[in-house]
mmCIF file of C-alpha atoms in Angstrom:
data_model
loop_
_atom_site.group_PDB
_atom_site.id
_atom_site.type_symbol
_atom_site.label_atom_id
_atom_site.label_comp_id
_atom_site.label_asym_id
_atom_site.label_seq_id
_atom_site.Cartn_x
_atom_site.Cartn_y
_atom_site.Cartn_z
ATOM 1 C CA UNK A 1 0.000 0.000 0.000
ATOM 2 C CA UNK A 2 2.810 2.424 0.894
ATOM 3 C CA UNK A 3 4.546 1.717 -2.420
ATOM 4 C CA UNK A 4 1.323 2.398 -4.325
ATOM 5 C CA UNK A 5 0.837 5.684 -2.467
ATOM 6 C CA UNK A 6 4.381 6.814 -3.244
ATOM 7 C CA UNK A 7 3.929 6.094 -6.949
ATOM 8 C CA UNK A 8 0.948 8.487 -7.072
ATOM 9 C CA UNK A 9 3.135 11.323 -5.767
ATOM 10 C CA UNK A 10 5.566 11.052 -8.681
ATOM 11 C CA UNK A 11 4.999 12.928 -11.935
ATOM 12 C CA UNK A 12 5.496 11.011 -15.191
ATOM 13 C CA UNK A 13 6.318 7.904 -13.200
ATOM 14 C CA UNK A 14 6.867 5.724 -16.278
ATOM 15 C CA UNK A 15 9.781 7.929 -17.376
ATOM 16 C CA UNK A 16 11.813 6.933 -14.330
ATOM 17 C CA UNK A 17 14.933 4.952 -15.104
ATOM 18 C CA UNK A 18 15.130 6.136 -18.714
ATOM 19 C CA UNK A 19 18.396 7.892 -19.472
ATOM 20 C CA UNK A 20 16.869 9.812 -22.388
ATOM 21 C CA UNK A 21 13.501 10.310 -24.038
ATOM 22 C CA UNK A 22 13.204 12.127 -27.361
ATOM 23 C CA UNK A 23 9.840 12.867 -28.951
ATOM 24 C CA UNK A 24 8.620 15.433 -31.427
ATOM 25 C CA UNK A 25 6.240 18.000 -29.927
ATOM 26 C CA UNK A 26 3.003 17.940 -31.919
ATOM 27 C CA UNK A 27 0.449 19.242 -29.413
ATOM 28 C CA UNK A 28 1.762 22.794 -28.819
ATOM 29 C CA UNK A 29 -0.466 24.537 -31.337
ATOM 30 C CA UNK A 30 -0.164 28.329 -31.689
ATOM 31 C CA UNK A 31 -2.486 30.468 -29.600
ATOM 32 C CA UNK A 32 -5.455 31.842 -31.535
ATOM 33 C CA UNK A 33 -7.147 35.130 -30.791
ATOM 34 C CA UNK A 34 -10.446 34.777 -28.933
ATOM 35 C CA UNK A 35 -13.229 37.177 -27.833
ATOM 36 C CA UNK A 36 -12.310 39.204 -24.726
ATOM 37 C CA UNK A 37 -8.595 39.037 -25.574
ATOM 38 C CA UNK A 38 -6.734 42.339 -25.342
ATOM 39 C CA UNK A 39 -4.223 43.006 -28.105
ATOM 40 C CA UNK A 40 -1.303 45.400 -28.233
ATOM 41 C CA UNK A 41 -0.881 46.461 -31.871
ATOM 42 C CA UNK A 42 1.857 48.778 -33.139
ATOM 43 C CA UNK A 43 2.451 50.022 -36.657
ATOM 44 C CA UNK A 44 5.777 51.286 -38.041
ATOM 45 C CA UNK A 45 6.727 52.753 -41.400
ATOM 46 C CA UNK A 46 9.033 55.232 -43.107
ATOM 47 C CA UNK A 47 6.355 57.925 -42.873
ATOM 48 C CA UNK A 48 5.798 58.951 -39.231
ATOM 49 C CA UNK A 49 3.097 61.504 -40.061
ATOM 50 C CA UNK A 50 0.924 58.871 -41.722
ATOM 51 C CA UNK A 51 1.803 56.087 -39.306
ATOM 52 C CA UNK A 52 0.578 58.062 -36.310
ATOM 53 C CA UNK A 53 -3.001 57.648 -37.542
ATOM 54 C CA UNK A 54 -2.756 53.879 -37.027
ATOM 55 C CA UNK A 55 -1.335 54.163 -33.510
ATOM 56 C CA UNK A 56 -4.272 55.881 -31.817
ATOM 57 C CA UNK A 57 -2.851 59.266 -32.729
ATOM 58 C CA UNK A 58 0.165 58.937 -30.422
ATOM 59 C CA UNK A 59 3.694 59.533 -31.717
ATOM 60 C CA UNK A 60 6.551 57.844 -29.885
ATOM 61 C CA UNK A 61 9.513 59.897 -28.714
ATOM 62 C CA UNK A 62 12.466 60.364 -31.066
ATOM 63 C CA UNK A 63 14.602 58.215 -28.738
ATOM 64 C CA UNK A 64 12.659 55.105 -29.730
ATOM 65 C CA UNK A 65 14.904 52.812 -31.730
ATOM 66 C CA UNK A 66 13.633 52.094 -35.249
ATOM 67 C CA UNK A 67 12.271 48.683 -36.128
ATOM 68 C CA UNK A 68 14.369 48.561 -39.300
ATOM 69 C CA UNK A 69 17.031 50.861 -40.785
ATOM 70 C CA UNK A 70 15.363 54.011 -42.070
ATOM 71 C CA UNK A 71 12.073 53.288 -40.290
ATOM 72 C CA UNK A 72 10.360 55.289 -37.590
ATOM 73 C CA UNK A 73 8.699 53.228 -34.861
ATOM 74 C CA UNK A 74 5.498 54.919 -33.676
ATOM 75 C CA UNK A 75 4.873 52.621 -30.711
ATOM 76 C CA UNK A 76 1.901 53.078 -28.411
ATOM 77 C CA UNK A 77 2.453 54.811 -25.107
ATOM 78 C CA UNK A 78 2.378 52.824 -21.862
ATOM 79 C CA UNK A 79 -1.265 53.735 -21.286
ATOM 80 C CA UNK A 80 -2.300 52.556 -24.755
ATOM 81 C CA UNK A 81 -0.271 49.383 -24.372
ATOM 82 C CA UNK A 82 -2.173 48.692 -21.154
ATOM 83 C CA UNK A 83 -5.571 49.424 -22.681
ATOM 84 C CA UNK A 84 -4.881 47.757 -26.012
ATOM 85 C CA UNK A 85 -7.604 46.633 -28.389
ATOM 86 C CA UNK A 86 -10.400 44.538 -26.912
ATOM 87 C CA UNK A 87 -11.686 41.726 -29.109
ATOM 88 C CA UNK A 88 -15.483 41.877 -28.870
ATOM 89 C CA UNK A 89 -17.872 38.953 -28.625
ATOM 90 C CA UNK A 90 -18.091 38.744 -32.412
ATOM 91 C CA UNK A 91 -14.296 38.604 -32.772
ATOM 92 C CA UNK A 92 -13.747 42.177 -34.026
ATOM 93 C CA UNK A 93 -11.554 45.063 -32.880
ATOM 94 C CA UNK A 94 -12.070 48.752 -33.623
ATOM 95 C CA UNK A 95 -8.891 49.865 -35.350
ATOM 96 C CA UNK A 96 -7.996 53.437 -36.377
ATOM 97 C CA UNK A 97 -8.769 54.269 -40.026
ATOM 98 C CA UNK A 98 -9.714 50.650 -40.833
ATOM 99 C CA UNK A 99 -12.727 50.494 -38.543
ATOM 100 C CA UNK A 100 -13.978 47.076 -37.435
ATOM 101 C CA UNK A 101 -11.522 44.288 -38.248
ATOM 102 C CA UNK A 102 -12.211 40.632 -37.454
ATOM 103 C CA UNK A 103 -9.194 38.921 -35.874
ATOM 104 C CA UNK A 104 -10.728 36.041 -33.906
ATOM 105 C CA UNK A 105 -9.391 32.532 -34.647
ATOM 106 C CA UNK A 106 -6.209 34.021 -36.144
ATOM 107 C CA UNK A 107 -2.738 33.558 -34.698
ATOM 108 C CA UNK A 108 -0.701 36.656 -33.860
ATOM 109 C CA UNK A 109 1.258 36.228 -37.088
ATOM 110 C CA UNK A 110 -1.898 35.830 -39.169
ATOM 111 C CA UNK A 111 -3.455 38.893 -37.516
ATOM 112 C CA UNK A 112 -0.321 40.946 -38.244
ATOM 113 C CA UNK A 113 -0.385 39.811 -41.875
ATOM 114 C CA UNK A 114 -4.063 40.720 -42.229
ATOM 115 C CA UNK A 115 -3.560 44.174 -40.714
ATOM 116 C CA UNK A 116 -0.438 44.759 -42.834
ATOM 117 C CA UNK A 117 -2.403 43.991 -45.990
ATOM 118 C CA UNK A 118 -5.284 46.277 -44.984
ATOM 119 C CA UNK A 119 -3.008 49.132 -43.874
ATOM 120 C CA UNK A 120 -0.976 48.854 -47.102
ATOM 121 C CA UNK A 121 -3.933 50.441 -48.897
ATOM 122 C CA UNK A 122 -3.251 53.651 -46.968
ATOM 123 C CA UNK A 123 0.423 53.422 -45.984
ATOM 124 C CA UNK A 124 3.528 52.369 -47.878
ATOM 125 C CA UNK A 125 5.567 49.504 -46.391
ATOM 126 C CA UNK A 126 3.919 49.165 -42.980
ATOM 127 C CA UNK A 127 5.325 46.809 -40.338
ATOM 128 C CA UNK A 128 2.719 45.540 -37.851
ATOM 129 C CA UNK A 129 3.355 43.896 -34.479
ATOM 130 C CA UNK A 130 0.583 42.083 -32.564
ATOM 131 C CA UNK A 131 0.865 40.884 -28.941
ATOM 132 C CA UNK A 132 -1.621 39.339 -26.532
ATOM 133 C CA UNK A 133 -1.487 41.329 -23.282
ATOM 134 C CA UNK A 134 -3.958 39.445 -21.068
ATOM 135 C CA UNK A 135 -2.774 35.828 -21.341
ATOM 136 C CA UNK A 136 -3.660 34.377 -17.938
ATOM 137 C CA UNK A 137 -4.357 30.980 -16.367
ATOM 138 C CA UNK A 138 -5.986 29.965 -13.092
ATOM 139 C CA UNK A 139 -4.792 27.124 -10.848
ATOM 140 C CA UNK A 140 -7.171 25.926 -8.112
ATOM 141 C CA UNK A 141 -7.608 23.062 -5.676
ATOM 142 C CA UNK A 142 -4.915 21.079 -3.904
ATOM 143 C CA UNK A 143 -1.963 23.349 -4.661
ATOM 144 C CA UNK A 144 0.172 25.426 -2.321
ATOM 145 C CA UNK A 145 -0.759 28.847 -3.750
ATOM 146 C CA UNK A 146 -3.999 28.775 -5.792
ATOM 147 C CA UNK A 147 -4.275 31.912 -7.901
ATOM 148 C CA UNK A 148 -4.679 33.458 -11.343
ATOM 149 C CA UNK A 149 -1.363 34.041 -13.095
ATOM 150 C CA UNK A 150 -0.617 36.449 -15.939
ATOM 151 C CA UNK A 151 1.842 34.921 -18.390
ATOM 152 C CA UNK A 152 4.362 37.107 -20.200
ATOM 153 C CA UNK A 153 4.885 34.494 -22.903
ATOM 154 C CA UNK A 154 2.335 32.496 -24.856
ATOM 155 C CA UNK A 155 3.498 28.950 -24.270
ATOM 156 C CA UNK A 156 2.947 27.373 -20.860
ATOM 157 C CA UNK A 157 2.120 23.796 -19.922
ATOM 158 C CA UNK A 158 0.304 22.197 -16.995
ATOM 159 C CA UNK A 159 3.487 21.309 -15.098
ATOM 160 C CA UNK A 160 4.748 24.898 -15.378
ATOM 161 C CA UNK A 161 1.374 26.175 -14.171
ATOM 162 C CA UNK A 162 1.545 23.889 -11.133
ATOM 163 C CA UNK A 163 5.059 25.170 -10.474
ATOM 164 C CA UNK A 164 3.745 28.750 -10.420
ATOM 165 C CA UNK A 165 1.184 27.658 -7.831
ATOM 166 C CA UNK A 166 3.859 26.085 -5.617
ATOM 167 C CA UNK A 167 3.140 22.515 -6.805
ATOM 168 C CA UNK A 168 0.412 20.161 -5.601
ATOM 169 C CA UNK A 169 0.014 19.294 -1.959
ATOM 170 C CA UNK A 170 0.424 15.647 -0.970
ATOM 171 C CA UNK A 171 -3.367 15.326 -1.148
ATOM 172 C CA UNK A 172 -3.603 16.316 -4.834
ATOM 173 C CA UNK A 173 -4.681 13.724 -7.400
ATOM 174 C CA UNK A 174 -1.788 13.741 -9.825
ATOM 175 C CA UNK A 175 -3.516 11.097 -11.920
ATOM 176 C CA UNK A 176 -6.705 13.148 -12.446
ATOM 177 C CA UNK A 177 -5.967 16.850 -13.093
ATOM 178 C CA UNK A 178 -8.856 18.738 -14.686
ATOM 179 C CA UNK A 179 -8.279 21.412 -17.358
ATOM 180 C CA UNK A 180 -11.263 23.609 -18.312
ATOM 181 C CA UNK A 181 -11.147 25.648 -21.508
ATOM 182 C CA UNK A 182 -13.544 28.059 -23.231
ATOM 183 C CA UNK A 183 -13.063 28.402 -26.958
ATOM 184 C CA UNK A 184 -15.379 29.728 -29.675
ATOM 185 C CA UNK A 185 -18.322 29.739 -27.278
ATOM 186 C CA UNK A 186 -17.756 26.108 -26.281
ATOM 187 C CA UNK A 187 -16.735 24.874 -22.836
ATOM 188 C CA UNK A 188 -14.339 21.934 -22.935
ATOM 189 C CA UNK A 189 -12.975 19.856 -20.069
ATOM 190 C CA UNK A 190 -10.254 17.249 -20.103
ATOM 191 C CA UNK A 191 -8.602 15.171 -17.382
ATOM 192 C CA UNK A 192 -4.869 14.512 -17.464
ATOM 193 C CA UNK A 193 -2.949 11.762 -15.696
ATOM 194 C CA UNK A 194 0.318 13.465 -14.752
ATOM 195 C CA UNK A 195 1.774 10.216 -13.435
ATOM 196 C CA UNK A 196 1.868 8.913 -17.026
ATOM 197 C CA UNK A 197 4.155 10.240 -19.775
ATOM 198 C CA UNK A 198 1.191 10.093 -22.179
ATOM 199 C CA UNK A 199 0.104 13.362 -20.515
ATOM 200 C CA UNK A 200 2.850 15.158 -22.449
ATOM 201 C CA UNK A 201 1.054 14.451 -25.730
ATOM 202 C CA UNK A 202 -2.503 15.387 -24.770
ATOM 203 C CA UNK A 203 -4.104 18.455 -26.453
ATOM 204 C CA UNK A 204 -4.623 20.056 -23.031
ATOM 205 C CA UNK A 205 -1.050 19.693 -21.748
ATOM 206 C CA UNK A 206 -0.145 23.065 -23.278
ATOM 207 C CA UNK A 207 -2.499 25.685 -21.898
ATOM 208 C CA UNK A 208 -4.419 28.399 -23.730
ATOM 209 C CA UNK A 209 -5.416 31.832 -22.487
ATOM 210 C CA UNK A 210 -7.947 31.758 -19.611
ATOM 211 C CA UNK A 211 -7.597 28.004 -19.007
ATOM 212 C CA UNK A 212 -8.456 26.737 -15.519
ATOM 213 C CA UNK A 213 -6.413 23.947 -13.926
ATOM 214 C CA UNK A 214 -8.158 22.205 -11.035
ATOM 215 C CA UNK A 215 -6.446 19.661 -8.780
ATOM 216 C CA UNK A 216 -8.847 17.382 -6.944
ATOM 217 C CA UNK A 217 -8.037 16.048 -3.440
ATOM 218 C CA UNK A 218 -7.752 12.372 -2.570
ATOM 219 C CA UNK A 219 -11.072 12.272 -0.735
ATOM 220 C CA UNK A 220 -10.274 9.644 1.915
ATOM 221 C CA UNK A 221 -6.940 11.054 3.059
ATOM 222 C CA UNK A 222 -8.147 14.648 2.884
ATOM 223 C CA UNK A 223 -11.323 13.853 4.810
ATOM 224 C CA UNK A 224 -9.348 12.060 7.503
ATOM 225 C CA UNK A 225 -6.993 15.010 7.965
ATOM 226 C CA UNK A 226 -9.706 17.684 7.951
ATOM 227 C CA UNK A 227 -12.424 15.888 9.968
ATOM 228 C CA UNK A 228 -12.614 17.754 13.337
ATOM 229 C CA UNK A 229 -13.371 14.528 15.205
ATOM 230 C CA UNK A 230 -10.023 13.058 14.173
ATOM 231 C CA UNK A 231 -8.069 15.674 16.096
ATOM 232 C CA UNK A 232 -9.032 13.893 19.347
ATOM 233 C CA UNK A 233 -7.730 10.477 18.256
ATOM 234 C CA UNK A 234 -4.194 11.004 19.675
ATOM 235 C CA UNK A 235 -5.716 12.217 22.972
ATOM 236 C CA UNK A 236 -7.985 9.207 23.297
ATOM 237 C CA UNK A 237 -5.126 6.867 22.399
ATOM 238 C CA UNK A 238 -2.962 8.354 25.128
ATOM 239 C CA UNK A 239 -5.807 8.194 27.651
ATOM 240 C CA UNK A 240 -6.600 4.543 26.906
ATOM 241 C CA UNK A 241 -2.905 3.627 27.153
ATOM 242 C CA UNK A 242 -2.647 5.344 30.542
ATOM 243 C CA UNK A 243 -5.705 3.524 31.872
ATOM 244 C CA UNK A 244 -4.374 0.186 30.617
ATOM 245 C CA UNK A 245 -1.015 0.762 32.318
ATOM 246 C CA UNK A 246 -2.759 1.716 35.559
ATOM 247 C CA UNK A 247 -4.886 -1.437 35.540
ATOM 248 C CA UNK A 248 -1.851 -3.624 34.848
ATOM 249 C CA UNK A 249 0.085 -2.049 37.701
ATOM 250 C CA UNK A 250 -2.805 -2.718 40.121
ATOM 251 C CA UNK A 251 -2.719 -6.475 39.459
ATOM 252 C CA UNK A 252 1.013 -6.870 39.838
#
């Protein structure tokens, strides 16, 4: 029984003893823009006067380094970077000059290409940069520090998310971790067995924006530890032992 319990506390248990494991990563698909995402979009070109129209009317200081030789980078100010462009429920953003532009279901690169093509009708040689500013994940349940975490990069997996939350407690079910995802108006849920290396290849191992990771407790062990009545067990054990010793001493 003890051996079985210890095995459940080990991640990717079937990788133990292997000196090396090489496998092509096929499940880390690029993040696609979804409603309620906030995008930071900057436009650069050789014509600063025209470019300013596509950057919310804000011209960067002359100290800003150019994106390419001979180019002026009209980046958004800190306030605009924070606000960004909100993707509405229909997948559109309101962009200067262009108006409503649909970007949902596109990757950052595809969105930049689309905007570059549209802006090229008004501006010669534009360079567009698109970033997702509100990529966050939530980790709940049997972890040391449950919380919502904002990710500065756009590739994070379940193990990294658990690391941010201080790892699972000893009560966490490593073989039954739940990942909840909302995408295109559909709620999806998938359970991952993190004691098995097959978890590395599941579609939910790499997280998307706004994913929720929930770690369930082992019900029996957790109930035993948290049941108020169990706190008196050591006291009763000591009391019974004392009475037994007293009785034995009386009959000697």
